[in-house]
mmCIF file of C-alpha atoms in Angstrom:
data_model
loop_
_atom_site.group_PDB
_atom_site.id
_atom_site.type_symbol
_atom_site.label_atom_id
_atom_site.label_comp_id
_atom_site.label_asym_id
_atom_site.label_seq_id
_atom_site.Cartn_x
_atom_site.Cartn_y
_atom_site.Cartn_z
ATOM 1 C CA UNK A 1 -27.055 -69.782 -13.137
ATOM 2 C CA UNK A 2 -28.570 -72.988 -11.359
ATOM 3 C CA UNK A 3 -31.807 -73.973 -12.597
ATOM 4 C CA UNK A 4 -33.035 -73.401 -9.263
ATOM 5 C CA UNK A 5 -31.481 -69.639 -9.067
ATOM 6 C CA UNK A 6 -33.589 -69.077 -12.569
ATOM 7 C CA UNK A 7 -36.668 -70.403 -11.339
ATOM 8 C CA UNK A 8 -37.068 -68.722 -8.040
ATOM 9 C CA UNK A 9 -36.174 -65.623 -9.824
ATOM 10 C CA UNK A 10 -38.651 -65.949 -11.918
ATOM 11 C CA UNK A 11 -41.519 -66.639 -9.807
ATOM 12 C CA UNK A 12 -40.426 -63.870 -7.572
ATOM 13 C CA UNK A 13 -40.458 -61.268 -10.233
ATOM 14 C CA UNK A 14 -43.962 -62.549 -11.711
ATOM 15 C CA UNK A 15 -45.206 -62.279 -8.122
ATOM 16 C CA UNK A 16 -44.130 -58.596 -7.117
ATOM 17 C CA UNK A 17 -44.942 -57.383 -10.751
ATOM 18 C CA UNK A 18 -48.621 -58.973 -10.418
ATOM 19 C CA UNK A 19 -47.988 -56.825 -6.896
ATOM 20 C CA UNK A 20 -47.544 -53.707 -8.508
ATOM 21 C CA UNK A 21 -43.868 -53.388 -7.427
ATOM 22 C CA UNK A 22 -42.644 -50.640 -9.690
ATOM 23 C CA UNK A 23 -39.240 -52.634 -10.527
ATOM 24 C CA UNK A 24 -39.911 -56.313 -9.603
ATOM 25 C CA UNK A 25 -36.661 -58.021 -11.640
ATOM 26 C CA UNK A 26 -34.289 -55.481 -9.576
ATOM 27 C CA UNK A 27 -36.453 -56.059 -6.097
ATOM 28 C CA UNK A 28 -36.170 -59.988 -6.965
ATOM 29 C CA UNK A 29 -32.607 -60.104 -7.686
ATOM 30 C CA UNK A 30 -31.773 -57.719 -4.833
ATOM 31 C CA UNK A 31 -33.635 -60.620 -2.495
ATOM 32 C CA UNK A 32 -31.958 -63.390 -3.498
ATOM 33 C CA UNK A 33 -28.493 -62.088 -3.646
ATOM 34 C CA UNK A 34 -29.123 -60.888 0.057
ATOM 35 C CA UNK A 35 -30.534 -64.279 1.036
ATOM 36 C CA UNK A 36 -27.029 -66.039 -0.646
ATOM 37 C CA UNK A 37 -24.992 -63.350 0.577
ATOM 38 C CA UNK A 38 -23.725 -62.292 -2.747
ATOM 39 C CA UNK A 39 -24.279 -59.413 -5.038
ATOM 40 C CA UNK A 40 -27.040 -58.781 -7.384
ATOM 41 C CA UNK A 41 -24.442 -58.857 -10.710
ATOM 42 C CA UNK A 42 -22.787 -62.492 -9.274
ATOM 43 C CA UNK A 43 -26.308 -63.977 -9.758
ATOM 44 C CA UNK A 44 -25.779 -64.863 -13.240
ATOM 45 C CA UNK A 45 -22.188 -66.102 -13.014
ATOM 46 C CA UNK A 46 -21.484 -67.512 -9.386
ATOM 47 C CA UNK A 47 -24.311 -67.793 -7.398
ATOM 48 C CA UNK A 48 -24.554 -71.055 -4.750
ATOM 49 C CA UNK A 49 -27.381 -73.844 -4.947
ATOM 50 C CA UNK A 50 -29.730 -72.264 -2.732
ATOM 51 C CA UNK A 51 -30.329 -74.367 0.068
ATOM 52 C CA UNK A 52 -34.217 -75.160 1.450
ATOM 53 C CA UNK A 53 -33.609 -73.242 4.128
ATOM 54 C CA UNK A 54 -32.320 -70.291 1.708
ATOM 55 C CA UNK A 55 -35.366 -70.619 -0.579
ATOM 56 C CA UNK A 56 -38.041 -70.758 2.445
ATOM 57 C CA UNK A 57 -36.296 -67.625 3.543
ATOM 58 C CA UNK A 58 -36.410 -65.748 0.506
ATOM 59 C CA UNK A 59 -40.239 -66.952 -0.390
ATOM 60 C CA UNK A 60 -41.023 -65.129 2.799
ATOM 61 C CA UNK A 61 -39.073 -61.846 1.902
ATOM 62 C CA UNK A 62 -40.915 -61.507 -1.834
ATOM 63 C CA UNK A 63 -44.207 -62.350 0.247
ATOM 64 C CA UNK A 64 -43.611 -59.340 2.430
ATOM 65 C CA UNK A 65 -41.628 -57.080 -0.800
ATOM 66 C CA UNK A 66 -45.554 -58.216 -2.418
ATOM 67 C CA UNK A 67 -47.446 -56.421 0.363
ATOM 68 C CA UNK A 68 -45.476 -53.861 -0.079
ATOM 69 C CA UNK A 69 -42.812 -53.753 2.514
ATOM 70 C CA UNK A 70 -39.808 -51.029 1.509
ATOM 71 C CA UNK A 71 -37.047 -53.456 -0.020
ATOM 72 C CA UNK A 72 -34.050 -51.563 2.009
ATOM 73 C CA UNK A 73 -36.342 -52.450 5.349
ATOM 74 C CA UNK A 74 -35.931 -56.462 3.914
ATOM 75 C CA UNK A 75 -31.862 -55.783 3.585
ATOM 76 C CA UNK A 76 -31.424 -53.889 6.003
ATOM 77 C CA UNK A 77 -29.403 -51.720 3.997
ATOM 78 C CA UNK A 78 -29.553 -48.757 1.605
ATOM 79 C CA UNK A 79 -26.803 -47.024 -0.798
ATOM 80 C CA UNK A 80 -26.508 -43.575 -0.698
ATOM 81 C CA UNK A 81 -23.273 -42.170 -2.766
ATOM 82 C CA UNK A 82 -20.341 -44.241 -1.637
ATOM 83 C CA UNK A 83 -21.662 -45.551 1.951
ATOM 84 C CA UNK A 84 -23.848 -47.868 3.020
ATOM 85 C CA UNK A 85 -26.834 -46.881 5.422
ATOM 86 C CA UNK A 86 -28.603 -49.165 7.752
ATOM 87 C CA UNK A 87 -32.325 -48.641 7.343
ATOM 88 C CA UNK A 88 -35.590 -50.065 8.787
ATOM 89 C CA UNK A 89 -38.900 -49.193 10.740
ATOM 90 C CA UNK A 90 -38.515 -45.999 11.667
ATOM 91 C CA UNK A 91 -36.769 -43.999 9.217
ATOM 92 C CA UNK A 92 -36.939 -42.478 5.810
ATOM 93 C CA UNK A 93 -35.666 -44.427 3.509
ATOM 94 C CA UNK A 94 -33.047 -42.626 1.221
ATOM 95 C CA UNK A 95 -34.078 -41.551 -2.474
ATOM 96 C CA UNK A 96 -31.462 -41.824 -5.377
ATOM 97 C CA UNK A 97 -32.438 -38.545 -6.213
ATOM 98 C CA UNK A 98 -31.407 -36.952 -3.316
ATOM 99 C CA UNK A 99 -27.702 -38.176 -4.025
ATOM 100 C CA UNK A 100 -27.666 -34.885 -6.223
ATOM 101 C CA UNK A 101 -28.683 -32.813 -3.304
ATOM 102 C CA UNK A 102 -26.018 -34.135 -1.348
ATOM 103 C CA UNK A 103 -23.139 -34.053 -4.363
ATOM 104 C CA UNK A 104 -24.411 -30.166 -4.635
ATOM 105 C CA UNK A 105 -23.776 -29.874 -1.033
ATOM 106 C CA UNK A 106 -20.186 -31.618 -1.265
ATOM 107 C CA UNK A 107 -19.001 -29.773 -3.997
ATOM 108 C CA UNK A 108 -19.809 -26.181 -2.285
ATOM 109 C CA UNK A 109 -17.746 -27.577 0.496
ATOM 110 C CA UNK A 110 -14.656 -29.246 -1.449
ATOM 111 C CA UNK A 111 -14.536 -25.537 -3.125
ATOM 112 C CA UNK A 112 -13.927 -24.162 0.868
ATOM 113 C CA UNK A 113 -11.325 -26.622 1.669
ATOM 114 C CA UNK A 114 -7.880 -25.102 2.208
ATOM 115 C CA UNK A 115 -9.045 -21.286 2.794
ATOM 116 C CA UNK A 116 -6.925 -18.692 4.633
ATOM 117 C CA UNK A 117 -7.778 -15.638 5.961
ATOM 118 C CA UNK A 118 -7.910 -12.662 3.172
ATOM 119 C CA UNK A 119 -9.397 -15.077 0.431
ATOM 120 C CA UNK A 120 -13.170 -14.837 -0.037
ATOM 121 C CA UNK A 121 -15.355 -15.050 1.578
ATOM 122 C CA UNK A 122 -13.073 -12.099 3.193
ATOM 123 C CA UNK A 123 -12.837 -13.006 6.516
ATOM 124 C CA UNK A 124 -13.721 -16.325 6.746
ATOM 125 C CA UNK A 125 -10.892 -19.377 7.326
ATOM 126 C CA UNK A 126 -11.160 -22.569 8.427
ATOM 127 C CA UNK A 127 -12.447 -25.827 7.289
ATOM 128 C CA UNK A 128 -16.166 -25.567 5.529
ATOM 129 C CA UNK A 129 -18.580 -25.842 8.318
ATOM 130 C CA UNK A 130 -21.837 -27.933 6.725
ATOM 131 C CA UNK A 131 -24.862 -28.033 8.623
ATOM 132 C CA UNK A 132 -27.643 -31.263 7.570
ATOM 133 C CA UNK A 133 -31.138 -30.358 8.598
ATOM 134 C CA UNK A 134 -33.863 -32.697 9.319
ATOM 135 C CA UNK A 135 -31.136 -35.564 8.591
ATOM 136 C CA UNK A 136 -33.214 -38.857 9.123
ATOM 137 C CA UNK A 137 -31.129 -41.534 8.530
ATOM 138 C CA UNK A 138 -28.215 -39.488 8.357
ATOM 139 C CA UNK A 139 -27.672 -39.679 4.322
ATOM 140 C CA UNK A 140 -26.650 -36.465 3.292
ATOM 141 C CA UNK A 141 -23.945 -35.431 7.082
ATOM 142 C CA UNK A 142 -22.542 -39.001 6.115
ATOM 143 C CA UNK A 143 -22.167 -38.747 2.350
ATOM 144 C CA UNK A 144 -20.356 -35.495 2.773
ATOM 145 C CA UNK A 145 -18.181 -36.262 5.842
ATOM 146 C CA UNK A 146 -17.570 -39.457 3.626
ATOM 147 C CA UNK A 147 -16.518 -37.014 0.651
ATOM 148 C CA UNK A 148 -15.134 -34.006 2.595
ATOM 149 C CA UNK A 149 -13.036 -34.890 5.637
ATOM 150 C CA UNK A 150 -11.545 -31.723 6.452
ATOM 151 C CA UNK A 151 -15.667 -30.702 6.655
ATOM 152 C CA UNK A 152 -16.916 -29.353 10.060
ATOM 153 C CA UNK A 153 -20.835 -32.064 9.980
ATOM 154 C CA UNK A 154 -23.362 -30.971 11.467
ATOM 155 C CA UNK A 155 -27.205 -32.851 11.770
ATOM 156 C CA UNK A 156 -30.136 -32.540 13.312
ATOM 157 C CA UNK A 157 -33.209 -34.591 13.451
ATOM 158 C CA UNK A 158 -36.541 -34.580 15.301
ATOM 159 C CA UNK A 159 -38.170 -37.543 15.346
ATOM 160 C CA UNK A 160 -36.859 -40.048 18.224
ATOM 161 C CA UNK A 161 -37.009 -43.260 16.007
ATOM 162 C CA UNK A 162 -35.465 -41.391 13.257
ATOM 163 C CA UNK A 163 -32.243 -40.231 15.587
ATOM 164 C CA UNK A 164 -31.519 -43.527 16.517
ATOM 165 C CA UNK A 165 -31.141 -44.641 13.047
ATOM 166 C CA UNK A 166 -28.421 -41.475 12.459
ATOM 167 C CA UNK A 167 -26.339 -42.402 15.440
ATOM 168 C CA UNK A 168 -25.953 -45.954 14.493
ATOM 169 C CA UNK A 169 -25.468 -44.213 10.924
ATOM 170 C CA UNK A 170 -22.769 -41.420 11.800
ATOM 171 C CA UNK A 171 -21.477 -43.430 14.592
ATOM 172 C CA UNK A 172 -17.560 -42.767 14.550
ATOM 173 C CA UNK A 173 -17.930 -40.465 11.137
ATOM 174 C CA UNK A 174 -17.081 -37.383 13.325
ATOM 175 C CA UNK A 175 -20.303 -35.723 12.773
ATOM 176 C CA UNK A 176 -21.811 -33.722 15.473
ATOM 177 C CA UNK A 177 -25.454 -35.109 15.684
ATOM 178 C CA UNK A 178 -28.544 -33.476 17.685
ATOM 179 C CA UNK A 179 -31.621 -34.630 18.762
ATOM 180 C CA UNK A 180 -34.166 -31.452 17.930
ATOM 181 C CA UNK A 181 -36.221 -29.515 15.682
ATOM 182 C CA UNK A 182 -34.531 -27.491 12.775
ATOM 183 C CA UNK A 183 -36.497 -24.266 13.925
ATOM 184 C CA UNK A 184 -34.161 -24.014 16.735
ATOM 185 C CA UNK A 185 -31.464 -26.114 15.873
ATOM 186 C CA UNK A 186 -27.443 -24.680 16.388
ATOM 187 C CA UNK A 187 -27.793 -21.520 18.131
ATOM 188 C CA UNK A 188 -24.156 -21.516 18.795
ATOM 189 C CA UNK A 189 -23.425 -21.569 14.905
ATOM 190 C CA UNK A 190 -25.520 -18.890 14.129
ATOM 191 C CA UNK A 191 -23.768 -16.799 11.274
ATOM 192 C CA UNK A 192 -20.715 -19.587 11.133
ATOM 193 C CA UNK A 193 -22.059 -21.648 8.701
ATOM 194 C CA UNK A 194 -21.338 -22.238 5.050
ATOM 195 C CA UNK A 195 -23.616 -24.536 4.069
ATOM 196 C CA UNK A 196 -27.233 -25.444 5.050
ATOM 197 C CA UNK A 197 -28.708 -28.848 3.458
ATOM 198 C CA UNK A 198 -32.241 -30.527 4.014
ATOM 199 C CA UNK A 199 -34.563 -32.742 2.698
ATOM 200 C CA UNK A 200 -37.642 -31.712 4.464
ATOM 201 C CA UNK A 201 -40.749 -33.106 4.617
ATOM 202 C CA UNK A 202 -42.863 -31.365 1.335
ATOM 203 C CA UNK A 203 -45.876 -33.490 0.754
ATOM 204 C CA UNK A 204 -49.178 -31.970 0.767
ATOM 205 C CA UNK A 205 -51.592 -33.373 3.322
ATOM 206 C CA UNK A 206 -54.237 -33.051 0.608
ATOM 207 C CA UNK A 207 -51.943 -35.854 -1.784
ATOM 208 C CA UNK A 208 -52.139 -38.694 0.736
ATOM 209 C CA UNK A 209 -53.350 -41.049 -1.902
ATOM 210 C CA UNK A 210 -51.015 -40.407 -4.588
ATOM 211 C CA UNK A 211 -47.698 -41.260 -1.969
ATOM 212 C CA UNK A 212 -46.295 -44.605 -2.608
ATOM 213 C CA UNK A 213 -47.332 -47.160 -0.619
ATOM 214 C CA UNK A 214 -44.252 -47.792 0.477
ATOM 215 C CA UNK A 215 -43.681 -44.468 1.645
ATOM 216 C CA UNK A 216 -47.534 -44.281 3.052
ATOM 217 C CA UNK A 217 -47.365 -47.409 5.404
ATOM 218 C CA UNK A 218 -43.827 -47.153 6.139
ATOM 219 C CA UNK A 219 -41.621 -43.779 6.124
ATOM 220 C CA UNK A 220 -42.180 -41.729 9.184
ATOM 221 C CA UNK A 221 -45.018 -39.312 8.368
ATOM 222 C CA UNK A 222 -42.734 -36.446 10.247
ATOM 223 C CA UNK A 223 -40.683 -36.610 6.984
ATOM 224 C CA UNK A 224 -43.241 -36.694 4.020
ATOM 225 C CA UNK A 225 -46.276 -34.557 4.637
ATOM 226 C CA UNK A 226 -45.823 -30.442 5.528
ATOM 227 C CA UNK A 227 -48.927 -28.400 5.327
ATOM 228 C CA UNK A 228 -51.393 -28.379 3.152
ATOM 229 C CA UNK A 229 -49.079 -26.851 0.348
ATOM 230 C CA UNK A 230 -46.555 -28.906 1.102
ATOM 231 C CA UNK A 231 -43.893 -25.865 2.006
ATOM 232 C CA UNK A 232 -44.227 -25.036 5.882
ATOM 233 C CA UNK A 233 -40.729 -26.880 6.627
ATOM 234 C CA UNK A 234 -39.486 -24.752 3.389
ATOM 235 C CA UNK A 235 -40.191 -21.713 4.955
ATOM 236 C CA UNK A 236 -39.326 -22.827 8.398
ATOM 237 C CA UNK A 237 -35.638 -23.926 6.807
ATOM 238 C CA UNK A 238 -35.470 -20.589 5.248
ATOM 239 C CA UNK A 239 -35.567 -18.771 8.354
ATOM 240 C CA UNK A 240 -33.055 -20.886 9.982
ATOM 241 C CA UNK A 241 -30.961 -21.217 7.259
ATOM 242 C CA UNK A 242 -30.318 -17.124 6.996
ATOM 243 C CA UNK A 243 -29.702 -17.133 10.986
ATOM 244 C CA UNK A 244 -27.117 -19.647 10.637
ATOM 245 C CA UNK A 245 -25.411 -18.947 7.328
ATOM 246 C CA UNK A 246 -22.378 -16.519 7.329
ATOM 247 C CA UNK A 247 -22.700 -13.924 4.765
ATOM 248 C CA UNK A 248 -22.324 -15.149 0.965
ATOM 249 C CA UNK A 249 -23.405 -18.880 2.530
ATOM 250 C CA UNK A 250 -25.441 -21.040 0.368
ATOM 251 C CA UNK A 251 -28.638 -23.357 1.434
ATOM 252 C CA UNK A 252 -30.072 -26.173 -0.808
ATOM 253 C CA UNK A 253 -32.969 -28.356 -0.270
ATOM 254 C CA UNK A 254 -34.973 -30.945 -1.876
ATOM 255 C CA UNK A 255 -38.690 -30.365 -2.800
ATOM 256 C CA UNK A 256 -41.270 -32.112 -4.853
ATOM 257 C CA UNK A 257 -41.450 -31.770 -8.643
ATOM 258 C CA UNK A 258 -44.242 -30.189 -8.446
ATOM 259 C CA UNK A 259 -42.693 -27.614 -6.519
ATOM 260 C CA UNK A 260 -40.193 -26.129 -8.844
ATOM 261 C CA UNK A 261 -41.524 -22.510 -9.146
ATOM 262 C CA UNK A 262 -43.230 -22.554 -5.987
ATOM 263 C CA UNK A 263 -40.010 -23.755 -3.175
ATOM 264 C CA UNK A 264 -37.355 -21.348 -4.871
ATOM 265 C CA UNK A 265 -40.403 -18.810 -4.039
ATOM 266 C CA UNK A 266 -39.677 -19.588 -0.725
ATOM 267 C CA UNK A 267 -36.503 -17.980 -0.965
ATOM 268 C CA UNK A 268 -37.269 -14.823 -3.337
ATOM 269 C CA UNK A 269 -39.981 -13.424 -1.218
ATOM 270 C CA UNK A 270 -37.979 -12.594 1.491
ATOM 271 C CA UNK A 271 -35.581 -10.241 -0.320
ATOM 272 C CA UNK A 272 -32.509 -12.184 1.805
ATOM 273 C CA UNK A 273 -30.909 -14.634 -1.017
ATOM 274 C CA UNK A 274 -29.478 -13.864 -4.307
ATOM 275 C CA UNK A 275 -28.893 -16.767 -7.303
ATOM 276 C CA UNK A 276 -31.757 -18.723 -6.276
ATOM 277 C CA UNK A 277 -32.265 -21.533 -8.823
ATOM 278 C CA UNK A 278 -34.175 -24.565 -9.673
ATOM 279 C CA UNK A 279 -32.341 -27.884 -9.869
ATOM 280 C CA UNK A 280 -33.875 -30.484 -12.211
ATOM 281 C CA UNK A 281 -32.979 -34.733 -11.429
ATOM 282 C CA UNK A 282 -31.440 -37.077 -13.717
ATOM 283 C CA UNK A 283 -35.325 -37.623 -15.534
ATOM 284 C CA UNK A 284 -35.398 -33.294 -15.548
ATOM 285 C CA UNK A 285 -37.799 -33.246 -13.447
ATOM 286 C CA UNK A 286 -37.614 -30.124 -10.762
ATOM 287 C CA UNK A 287 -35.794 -31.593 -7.546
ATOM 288 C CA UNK A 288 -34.112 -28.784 -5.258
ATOM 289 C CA UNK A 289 -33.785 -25.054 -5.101
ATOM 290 C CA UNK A 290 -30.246 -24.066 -3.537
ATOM 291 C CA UNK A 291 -29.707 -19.802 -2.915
ATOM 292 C CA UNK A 292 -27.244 -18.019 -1.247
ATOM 293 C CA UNK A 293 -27.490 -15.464 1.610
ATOM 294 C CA UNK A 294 -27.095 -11.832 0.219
ATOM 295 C CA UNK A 295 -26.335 -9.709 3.563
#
């Protein structure tokens, strides 16, 4: 590493952690290796002499990372599973910990793959037909027509800024995206589906102040803040997701960890899904409640 490499790194890391950046040596490194064009593990072994220009350039992105600018917005990038989204002003950005939502969602459709008619579900053949609800950037459709080709993708999103991001996103990935609210979303699959899969908006109005700046100033409030429990999108995906779902088809969707008795309750006080459970993250913390449809 060039003495110049080391000394802008530190100085950048010293001025987002005095920032209150939760992870300032990642968001530093991450910065400079974007500025270079090169990856964040190169740093240490290969990286170029930064040029003036270079360093001027990246000065400016840990000035705006400091006020507290989302670092995927600065890339113009995020990693989700094995893709690459592009992000920005506009969209949610996607959380790591929604990669497990989306791996539960890939693996109940890699167990579909191959059916025939006369194998259970009884009835049903074809390839697994997914359906992504309130999709934002388009994370979770792409990840599992990424992981599942032979999957029938579905999304929907609401917000107009938000569906421009997912076209550029699902662009040629052979997903069928709609602009429109999940109440109403996919009439014509109604009772075709296999799986249902959102991350809905499920912050309480009343915890405005405890959101991440990041989120706060940037994220689209259409997808962080539901009610003043935090659950009216829940219960609204509930109700779609039993109109769509064949029988014996399974829903899952993210909540807050606050939220892990409270979302699956969502589910069990309608009397229409059976094996509802809790799913915790990597840090066991409660994360998403997935059920399947019992008629």
């Amino acid at each position: 590493m060039s003495s110049a490499v080391r000394q802008s790194l530190n100085e950048a890391t010293a001025t987002l952690r005095d920032a209150g950046v939760a992870s300032p040596d990642f968001d530093a490194a991450e910065l400079l290796a974007f500025v270079l064009d090169t990856r964040r593990a190169l740093l240490l072994i290969s990286a170029p002499q930064p040029t003036p220009a270079q360093l001027e350039q990246y000065a400016d992105l840990v000035a705006r990372r400091a006020r507290r600018e989302p670092l995927q917005h600065l890339t113009g990038v995020a990693a989700f599973r094995h893709v690459e989204l592009a992000v920005g002003p506009g969209v949610f950005v996607p959380r790591p910990e929604t990669e497990l939502l989306a791996g539960w969602a890939i693996e109940q459709a890699r167990s579909l793959v191959g059916r025939v008619a006369g194998e259970e579900p009884a009835g049903v053949s074809g390839p697994p037909v997914v359906v992504d609800l309130c999709t934002g950037s388009g994370a979770i459709a792409r990840a599992v027509a990424d992981e599942v080709p032979t999957a029938r993708v579905y999304a929907v999103e609401l917000d107009e800024g938000a569906h421009r991001w997912a076209e550029r996103n699902l662009d040629g990935t052979g997903v069928e995206l709609r602009h429109g609210d999940m109440a109403d979303a996919f009439d014509d699959l109604v009772g075709t589906v296999d799986v249902v899969v959102c991350n809905p908006p499920y912050i309480p109005l009343e915890a405005w102040e405890s959101v991440a700046q990041e989120a706060r100033d940037h994220d689209p409030h259409l997808a962080l803040f539901s009610g003043d429990d935090g659950l009216v999108a829940m219960r609204v995906l509930e109700r779609r997701a039993a109109l769509l779902l064949r029988s014996g088809g399974v829903v899952g969707a993210e909540h807050a960890d606050v939220q892990g008795d409270s979302a699956p309750e969502v589910f069990t006080a309608t009397g229409r899904w059976s094996e509802v459970r809790d799913h915790p993250d990597l840090a066991g913390r409660a994360r998403f409640v997935t059920a399947r449809l019992a008629r």
